[in-house]
Structures are given as structure tokens and as C-alpha cells.
Amino acid sequence: MVIKVFVATSSGSIAIRKKQQEVVGFLEANKIDFKELDIAGDEDNRRWMRENVPGEKKPQNGIPLPPQIFNEEQYCGDFDSFFSAKEENIIYSFLGLAPPPGSKVAKSPEEASSLPNGDVAGEAESAAEGTEKAQESGESEAQREGEEDAGEPPEPQEKEEEEATATEETAEVTEEGAEGEAEEEDADEGEEEPGDGGEDS
């Protein structure tokens, strides 16, 4: 399998020359075997490239510009798709090549989810369980505090509602007690409303 890069060596466009240099330079730096085919000096290369670029990949005028990349007869993409694949670290799959041994290649979602080292996964799970347990114990402490506070003098109404809610979640007996207290407190508030509220000091 040979990667073919179609270039125009005598292109007057600086942008095209830069794109061609970037593709060729990247392939050379990563020791990927490729063949550079000039479309400027070889009419056969130009015709072959234009015929083999898929219709949906051709620009509006129908003439694809270099660089165009193929793996043998299989179209890989133009500079934009090459650049995207390079940024996403999936250049070998873009080129249709098997990654070299020991290279860092983007793993597929299935490979990424199954960790090769079971210990690490276990540690992560146990850490998550520990966090959940800590949260649960924090909730139960809050509920106990709510039960203790229920016998104390009235505090701001929002806090009373929170405590009543926390108490309701525990046992039915405490639930009934909290509701009874809440009703009494509502009744007390109802009595305080007609006054001037001087008692709040």
C-alpha cells in the first residue's frame, strides 16, 4: 500500500504550495511511505487525480486542487480533511494504514472504555463508591441535626421547611412529629402577624 500525494510543483498559488509542503513534511517526519505525483508536469497524473476524487469532494467548479491524498486507488481526502485528521490524532485511520507498533494513536471508544489495567479501573470505582458513601453519611448527619433542631425555638421559615423535609425522609414517627410542630409554628406565626413584630428582637 502506497500513499499517493498529488501535488503541483509549479503552482503559482502560495497557499497551495504551503499546504503541499505541510502534507509532505508531515509524512516524511512520521516516516510514512508515500509517493509524490506531480500534476503540473504530467497530464496522466492530473487526469487520474481529477477522475478519482469523489464527486461530493470536488469543489463547485469541479476541478479538485492539490494536495489530494490517496492510498493506492482509495481516496483519503484533501488538505482540509488531512489537517482535521492530524488535529484529532487519527492520521493513520485517515490514510487507511495500520498504526506502527508503539505509536500513540487515538483509541476507538470501545478500546478506551475497557482499561487494560484492571487495578486502575477498580481504584476509580472504589473512589467513586467512597464519594457516594461520604455523601450519604453527610445527608444522614444533616437529618440528625434536623431532628435535634426540631425541639429548639423557631428560626427563619426557610430553615424550618428544610428541616421538616429532612425529617420527613427519615421515619414516619418523626414525620408526624415534624408535621405537628410545623402546624404549631404556623399557628404561632398566624398569632404574631397582627402584632407589630417587636417580639423578634
mmCIF file of N, CA, C and O in Angstrom, residues 44-110:
data_model
loop_
_atom_site.group_PDB
_atom_site.id
_atom_site.type_symbol
_atom_site.label_atom_id
_atom_site.label_comp_id
_atom_site.label_asym_id
_atom_site.label_seq_id
_atom_site.Cartn_x
_atom_site.Cartn_y
_atom_site.Cartn_z
ATOM 1 N N ASP A 44 -1.140 12.677 -17.306
ATOM 2 C CA ASP A 44 -1.781 11.438 -16.833
ATOM 3 C C ASP A 44 -2.105 11.544 -15.342
ATOM 4 O O ASP A 44 -3.189 11.130 -14.899
ATOM 5 N N ASN A 45 -1.154 12.058 -14.564
ATOM 6 C CA ASN A 45 -1.383 12.230 -13.119
ATOM 7 C C ASN A 45 -2.564 13.169 -12.868
ATOM 8 O O ASN A 45 -3.408 12.903 -12.016
ATOM 9 N N ARG A 46 -2.590 14.269 -13.631
ATOM 10 C CA ARG A 46 -3.665 15.244 -13.441
ATOM 11 C C ARG A 46 -5.019 14.613 -13.758
ATOM 12 O O ARG A 46 -5.970 14.750 -12.996
ATOM 13 N N ARG A 47 -5.095 13.895 -14.873
ATOM 14 C CA ARG A 47 -6.357 13.277 -15.284
ATOM 15 C C ARG A 47 -6.789 12.231 -14.252
ATOM 16 O O ARG A 47 -7.941 12.175 -13.846
ATOM 17 N N TRP A 48 -5.826 11.394 -13.814
ATOM 18 C CA TRP A 48 -6.151 10.331 -12.852
ATOM 19 C C TRP A 48 -6.679 10.945 -11.548
ATOM 20 O O TRP A 48 -7.681 10.490 -10.995
ATOM 21 N N MET A 49 -5.998 11.990 -11.053
ATOM 22 C CA MET A 49 -6.426 12.619 -9.795
ATOM 23 C C MET A 49 -7.838 13.179 -9.942
ATOM 24 O O MET A 49 -8.693 12.946 -9.085
ATOM 25 N N ARG A 50 -8.109 13.890 -11.031
ATOM 26 C CA ARG A 50 -9.419 14.527 -11.204
ATOM 27 C C ARG A 50 -10.539 13.497 -11.334
ATOM 28 O O ARG A 50 -11.636 13.704 -10.836
ATOM 29 N N GLU A 51 -10.228 12.373 -11.988
ATOM 30 C CA GLU A 51 -11.245 11.338 -12.181
ATOM 31 C C GLU A 51 -11.539 10.577 -10.892
ATOM 32 O O GLU A 51 -12.649 10.089 -10.691
ATOM 33 N N ASN A 52 -10.534 10.467 -10.011
ATOM 34 C CA ASN A 52 -10.685 9.615 -8.832
ATOM 35 C C ASN A 52 -11.080 10.342 -7.549
ATOM 36 O O ASN A 52 -11.318 9.696 -6.531
ATOM 37 N N VAL A 53 -11.125 11.671 -7.576
ATOM 38 C CA VAL A 53 -11.648 12.396 -6.419
ATOM 39 C C VAL A 53 -13.165 12.252 -6.474
ATOM 40 O O VAL A 53 -13.781 12.566 -7.495
ATOM 41 N N PRO A 54 -13.816 11.737 -5.400
ATOM 42 C CA PRO A 54 -15.269 11.546 -5.427
ATOM 43 C C PRO A 54 -16.013 12.856 -5.704
ATOM 44 O O PRO A 54 -15.557 13.936 -5.311
ATOM 45 N N GLY A 55 -17.145 12.738 -6.376
ATOM 46 C CA GLY A 55 -17.934 13.904 -6.772
ATOM 47 C C GLY A 55 -18.258 14.851 -5.634
ATOM 48 O O GLY A 55 -18.147 16.072 -5.772
ATOM 49 N N GLU A 56 -18.638 14.277 -4.459
ATOM 50 C CA GLU A 56 -19.036 15.140 -3.328
ATOM 51 C C GLU A 56 -17.851 15.894 -2.739
ATOM 52 O O GLU A 56 -18.024 16.866 -2.009
ATOM 53 N N LYS A 57 -16.620 15.446 -3.048
ATOM 54 C CA LYS A 57 -15.427 16.103 -2.514
ATOM 55 C C LYS A 57 -14.880 17.161 -3.471
ATOM 56 O O LYS A 57 -13.946 17.880 -3.137
ATOM 57 N N LYS A 58 -15.444 17.237 -4.672
ATOM 58 C CA LYS A 58 -14.944 18.201 -5.644
ATOM 59 C C LYS A 58 -15.522 19.582 -5.343
ATOM 60 O O LYS A 58 -16.658 19.699 -4.886
ATOM 61 N N PRO A 59 -14.741 20.636 -5.607
ATOM 62 C CA PRO A 59 -15.278 21.986 -5.423
ATOM 63 C C PRO A 59 -16.361 22.294 -6.453
ATOM 64 O O PRO A 59 -16.594 21.505 -7.370
ATOM 65 N N GLN A 60 -16.994 23.447 -6.316
ATOM 66 C CA GLN A 60 -18.115 23.797 -7.202
ATOM 67 C C GLN A 60 -17.718 23.809 -8.670
ATOM 68 O O GLN A 60 -18.506 23.408 -9.531
ATOM 69 N N ASN A 61 -16.502 24.244 -8.960
ATOM 70 C CA ASN A 61 -16.084 24.282 -10.371
ATOM 71 C C ASN A 61 -15.711 22.899 -10.908
ATOM 72 O O ASN A 61 -15.408 22.752 -12.098
ATOM 73 N N GLY A 62 -15.721 21.883 -10.028
ATOM 74 C CA GLY A 62 -15.484 20.510 -10.473
ATOM 75 C C GLY A 62 -14.024 20.134 -10.614
ATOM 76 O O GLY A 62 -13.699 19.002 -10.977
ATOM 77 N N ILE A 63 -13.108 21.077 -10.360
ATOM 78 C CA ILE A 63 -11.677 20.780 -10.513
ATOM 79 C C ILE A 63 -11.019 20.761 -9.138
ATOM 80 O O ILE A 63 -10.809 21.816 -8.527
ATOM 81 N N PRO A 64 -10.705 19.565 -8.602
ATOM 82 C CA PRO A 64 -10.057 19.492 -7.292
ATOM 83 C C PRO A 64 -8.621 20.011 -7.360
ATOM 84 O O PRO A 64 -7.905 19.749 -8.316
ATOM 85 N N LEU A 65 -8.231 20.764 -6.345
ATOM 86 C CA LEU A 65 -6.883 21.326 -6.296
ATOM 87 C C LEU A 65 -5.973 20.473 -5.421
ATOM 88 O O LEU A 65 -6.427 19.827 -4.488
ATOM 89 N N PRO A 66 -4.688 20.453 -5.731
ATOM 90 C CA PRO A 66 -3.754 19.717 -4.880
ATOM 91 C C PRO A 66 -3.569 20.453 -3.555
ATOM 92 O O PRO A 66 -3.882 21.643 -3.480
ATOM 93 N N PRO A 67 -3.097 19.783 -2.511
ATOM 94 C CA PRO A 67 -2.763 18.359 -2.492
ATOM 95 C C PRO A 67 -4.010 17.478 -2.312
ATOM 96 O O PRO A 67 -4.904 17.842 -1.568
ATOM 97 N N GLN A 68 -4.018 16.351 -3.023
ATOM 98 C CA GLN A 68 -5.055 15.326 -2.867
ATOM 99 C C GLN A 68 -4.337 14.046 -2.464
ATOM 100 O O GLN A 68 -3.286 13.713 -3.026
ATOM 101 N N ILE A 69 -4.909 13.336 -1.489
ATOM 102 C CA ILE A 69 -4.206 12.179 -0.911
ATOM 103 C C ILE A 69 -4.998 10.900 -1.179
ATOM 104 O O ILE A 69 -6.212 10.853 -0.938
ATOM 105 N N PHE A 70 -4.294 9.891 -1.659
ATOM 106 C CA PHE A 70 -4.890 8.586 -1.939
ATOM 107 C C PHE A 70 -4.053 7.501 -1.268
ATOM 108 O O PHE A 70 -2.845 7.662 -1.077
ATOM 109 N N ASN A 71 -4.708 6.371 -0.954
ATOM 110 C CA ASN A 71 -4.000 5.165 -0.551
ATOM 111 C C ASN A 71 -4.237 4.185 -1.691
ATOM 112 O O ASN A 71 -5.319 3.607 -1.797
ATOM 113 N N GLU A 72 -3.221 4.026 -2.554
ATOM 114 C CA GLU A 72 -3.372 3.301 -3.821
ATOM 115 C C GLU A 72 -4.528 3.952 -4.606
ATOM 116 O O GLU A 72 -4.467 5.116 -4.925
ATOM 117 N N GLU A 73 -5.625 3.200 -4.852
ATOM 118 C CA GLU A 73 -6.753 3.759 -5.610
ATOM 119 C C GLU A 73 -7.798 4.393 -4.686
ATOM 120 O O GLU A 73 -8.741 5.022 -5.146
ATOM 121 N N GLN A 74 -7.651 4.176 -3.395
ATOM 122 C CA GLN A 74 -8.658 4.627 -2.415
ATOM 123 C C GLN A 74 -8.433 6.088 -2.042
ATOM 124 O O GLN A 74 -7.340 6.453 -1.609
ATOM 125 N N TYR A 75 -9.469 6.903 -2.220
ATOM 126 C CA TYR A 75 -9.345 8.332 -1.898
ATOM 127 C C TYR A 75 -9.345 8.542 -0.383
ATOM 128 O O TYR A 75 -10.197 8.022 0.329
ATOM 129 N N CYS A 76 -8.352 9.285 0.125
ATOM 130 C CA CYS A 76 -8.286 9.597 1.556
ATOM 131 C C CYS A 76 -8.897 10.962 1.835
ATOM 132 O O CYS A 76 -9.744 11.107 2.706
ATOM 133 N N GLY A 77 -8.450 11.986 1.103
ATOM 134 C CA GLY A 77 -9.007 13.310 1.327
ATOM 135 C C GLY A 77 -8.106 14.410 0.795
ATOM 136 O O GLY A 77 -7.018 14.167 0.282
ATOM 137 N N ASP A 78 -8.585 15.641 0.960
ATOM 138 C CA ASP A 78 -7.808 16.807 0.549
ATOM 139 C C ASP A 78 -7.054 17.359 1.764
ATOM 140 O O ASP A 78 -7.012 16.734 2.821
ATOM 141 N N PHE A 79 -6.508 18.565 1.615
ATOM 142 C CA PHE A 79 -5.724 19.132 2.709
ATOM 143 C C PHE A 79 -6.570 19.351 3.963
ATOM 144 O O PHE A 79 -6.120 19.074 5.071
ATOM 145 N N ASP A 80 -7.806 19.851 3.797
ATOM 146 C CA ASP A 80 -8.647 20.155 4.965
ATOM 147 C C ASP A 80 -8.934 18.904 5.788
ATOM 148 O O ASP A 80 -8.859 18.923 7.014
ATOM 149 N N SER A 81 -9.282 17.806 5.098
ATOM 150 C CA SER A 81 -9.576 16.575 5.845
ATOM 151 C C SER A 81 -8.293 15.984 6.441
ATOM 152 O O SER A 81 -8.308 15.413 7.530
ATOM 153 N N PHE A 82 -7.161 16.153 5.750
ATOM 154 C CA PHE A 82 -5.867 15.721 6.293
ATOM 155 C C PHE A 82 -5.562 16.498 7.576
ATOM 156 O O PHE A 82 -5.177 15.927 8.596
ATOM 157 N N PHE A 83 -5.764 17.809 7.519
ATOM 158 C CA PHE A 83 -5.465 18.671 8.669
ATOM 159 C C PHE A 83 -6.346 18.288 9.866
ATOM 160 O O PHE A 83 -5.873 18.182 10.992
ATOM 161 N N SER A 84 -7.643 18.053 9.604
ATOM 162 C CA SER A 84 -8.566 17.647 10.686
ATOM 163 C C SER A 84 -8.116 16.336 11.318
ATOM 164 O O SER A 84 -8.114 16.199 12.542
ATOM 165 N N ALA A 85 -7.749 15.358 10.471
ATOM 166 C CA ALA A 85 -7.315 14.047 10.978
ATOM 167 C C ALA A 85 -6.053 14.196 11.817
ATOM 168 O O ALA A 85 -5.895 13.547 12.851
ATOM 169 N N LYS A 86 -5.162 15.086 11.394
ATOM 170 C CA LYS A 86 -3.917 15.313 12.134
ATOM 171 C C LYS A 86 -4.231 15.926 13.502
ATOM 172 O O LYS A 86 -3.675 15.510 14.516
ATOM 173 N N GLU A 87 -5.139 16.900 13.525
ATOM 174 C CA GLU A 87 -5.509 17.560 14.783
ATOM 175 C C GLU A 87 -6.166 16.582 15.753
ATOM 176 O O GLU A 87 -5.966 16.658 16.956
ATOM 177 N N GLU A 88 -6.986 15.663 15.220
ATOM 178 C CA GLU A 88 -7.705 14.700 16.062
ATOM 179 C C GLU A 88 -6.854 13.466 16.370
ATOM 180 O O GLU A 88 -7.323 12.536 17.023
ATOM 181 N N ASN A 89 -5.622 13.443 15.856
ATOM 182 C CA ASN A 89 -4.699 12.333 16.086
ATOM 183 C C ASN A 89 -5.233 11.005 15.539
ATOM 184 O O ASN A 89 -5.108 9.956 16.164
ATOM 185 N N ILE A 90 -5.868 11.088 14.354
ATOM 186 C CA ILE A 90 -6.376 9.855 13.712
ATOM 187 C C ILE A 90 -5.819 9.748 12.292
ATOM 188 O O ILE A 90 -6.482 9.268 11.382
ATOM 189 N N ILE A 91 -4.579 10.205 12.124
ATOM 190 C CA ILE A 91 -3.988 10.284 10.786
ATOM 191 C C ILE A 91 -3.833 8.913 10.136
ATOM 192 O O ILE A 91 -4.029 8.767 8.933
ATOM 193 N N TYR A 92 -3.527 7.883 10.944
ATOM 194 C CA TYR A 92 -3.335 6.553 10.342
ATOM 195 C C TYR A 92 -4.648 5.983 9.819
ATOM 196 O O TYR A 92 -4.687 5.392 8.744
ATOM 197 N N SER A 93 -5.724 6.164 10.565
ATOM 198 C CA SER A 93 -7.019 5.671 10.049
ATOM 199 C C SER A 93 -7.451 6.511 8.851
ATOM 200 O O SER A 93 -8.054 6.001 7.917
ATOM 201 N N PHE A 94 -7.122 7.813 8.843
ATOM 202 C CA PHE A 94 -7.430 8.678 7.702
ATOM 203 C C PHE A 94 -6.713 8.166 6.451
ATOM 204 O O PHE A 94 -7.286 8.111 5.367
ATOM 205 N N LEU A 95 -5.459 7.772 6.619
ATOM 206 C CA LEU A 95 -4.668 7.281 5.482
ATOM 207 C C LEU A 95 -4.958 5.815 5.148
ATOM 208 O O LEU A 95 -4.462 5.300 4.161
ATOM 209 N N GLY A 96 -5.754 5.152 6.007
ATOM 210 C CA GLY A 96 -6.059 3.741 5.776
ATOM 211 C C GLY A 96 -4.882 2.835 6.075
ATOM 212 O O GLY A 96 -4.727 1.777 5.463
ATOM 213 N N LEU A 97 -4.040 3.261 7.013
ATOM 214 C CA LEU A 97 -2.853 2.478 7.368
ATOM 215 C C LEU A 97 -2.990 1.932 8.783
ATOM 216 O O LEU A 97 -3.654 2.527 9.622
ATOM 217 N N ALA A 98 -2.289 0.807 9.012
ATOM 218 C CA ALA A 98 -2.211 0.288 10.381
ATOM 219 C C ALA A 98 -1.186 1.136 11.121
ATOM 220 O O ALA A 98 -0.117 1.415 10.583
ATOM 221 N N PRO A 99 -1.488 1.567 12.349
ATOM 222 C CA PRO A 99 -0.515 2.384 13.080
ATOM 223 C C PRO A 99 0.730 1.576 13.395
ATOM 224 O O PRO A 99 0.650 0.373 13.642
ATOM 225 N N PRO A 100 1.901 2.221 13.381
ATOM 226 C CA PRO A 100 3.132 1.484 13.696
ATOM 227 C C PRO A 100 3.129 1.038 15.145
ATOM 228 O O PRO A 100 2.500 1.684 15.984
ATOM 229 N N PRO A 101 3.808 -0.071 15.469
ATOM 230 C CA PRO A 101 3.814 -0.549 16.858
ATOM 231 C C PRO A 101 4.409 0.496 17.798
ATOM 232 O O PRO A 101 5.388 1.148 17.457
ATOM 233 N N GLY A 102 3.766 0.640 18.955
ATOM 234 C CA GLY A 102 4.271 1.565 19.966
ATOM 235 C C GLY A 102 3.885 3.012 19.742
ATOM 236 O O GLY A 102 4.272 3.886 20.496
ATOM 237 N N SER A 103 3.112 3.292 18.678
ATOM 238 C CA SER A 103 2.729 4.691 18.444
ATOM 239 C C SER A 103 1.509 5.041 19.280
ATOM 240 O O SER A 103 0.706 4.181 19.628
ATOM 241 N N LYS A 104 1.406 6.314 19.584
ATOM 242 C CA LYS A 104 0.244 6.783 20.343
ATOM 243 C C LYS A 104 -0.832 7.153 19.347
ATOM 244 O O LYS A 104 -0.728 8.160 18.654
ATOM 245 N N VAL A 105 -1.856 6.317 19.267
ATOM 246 C CA VAL A 105 -2.927 6.553 18.306
ATOM 247 C C VAL A 105 -4.219 6.726 19.079
ATOM 248 O O VAL A 105 -4.416 6.118 20.127
ATOM 249 N N ALA A 106 -5.105 7.553 18.559
ATOM 250 C CA ALA A 106 -6.407 7.733 19.219
ATOM 251 C C ALA A 106 -7.142 6.407 19.216
ATOM 252 O O ALA A 106 -7.301 5.772 18.177
ATOM 253 N N LYS A 107 -7.597 5.971 20.394
ATOM 254 C CA LYS A 107 -8.287 4.685 20.504
ATOM 255 C C LYS A 107 -9.765 4.853 20.172
ATOM 256 O O LYS A 107 -10.327 5.919 20.363
ATOM 257 N N SER A 108 -10.354 3.767 19.692
ATOM 258 C CA SER A 108 -11.788 3.808 19.433
ATOM 259 C C SER A 108 -12.506 3.832 20.778
ATOM 260 O O SER A 108 -11.939 3.414 21.789
ATOM 261 N N PRO A 109 -13.764 4.307 20.818
ATOM 262 C CA PRO A 109 -14.479 4.385 22.100
ATOM 263 C C PRO A 109 -14.526 3.047 22.854
ATOM 264 O O PRO A 109 -14.424 3.017 24.065
ATOM 265 N N GLU A 110 -14.659 1.923 22.094
ATOM 266 C CA GLU A 110 -14.729 0.620 22.780
ATOM 267 C C GLU A 110 -13.403 0.318 23.492
ATOM 268 O O GLU A 110 -13.378 -0.125 24.621
#
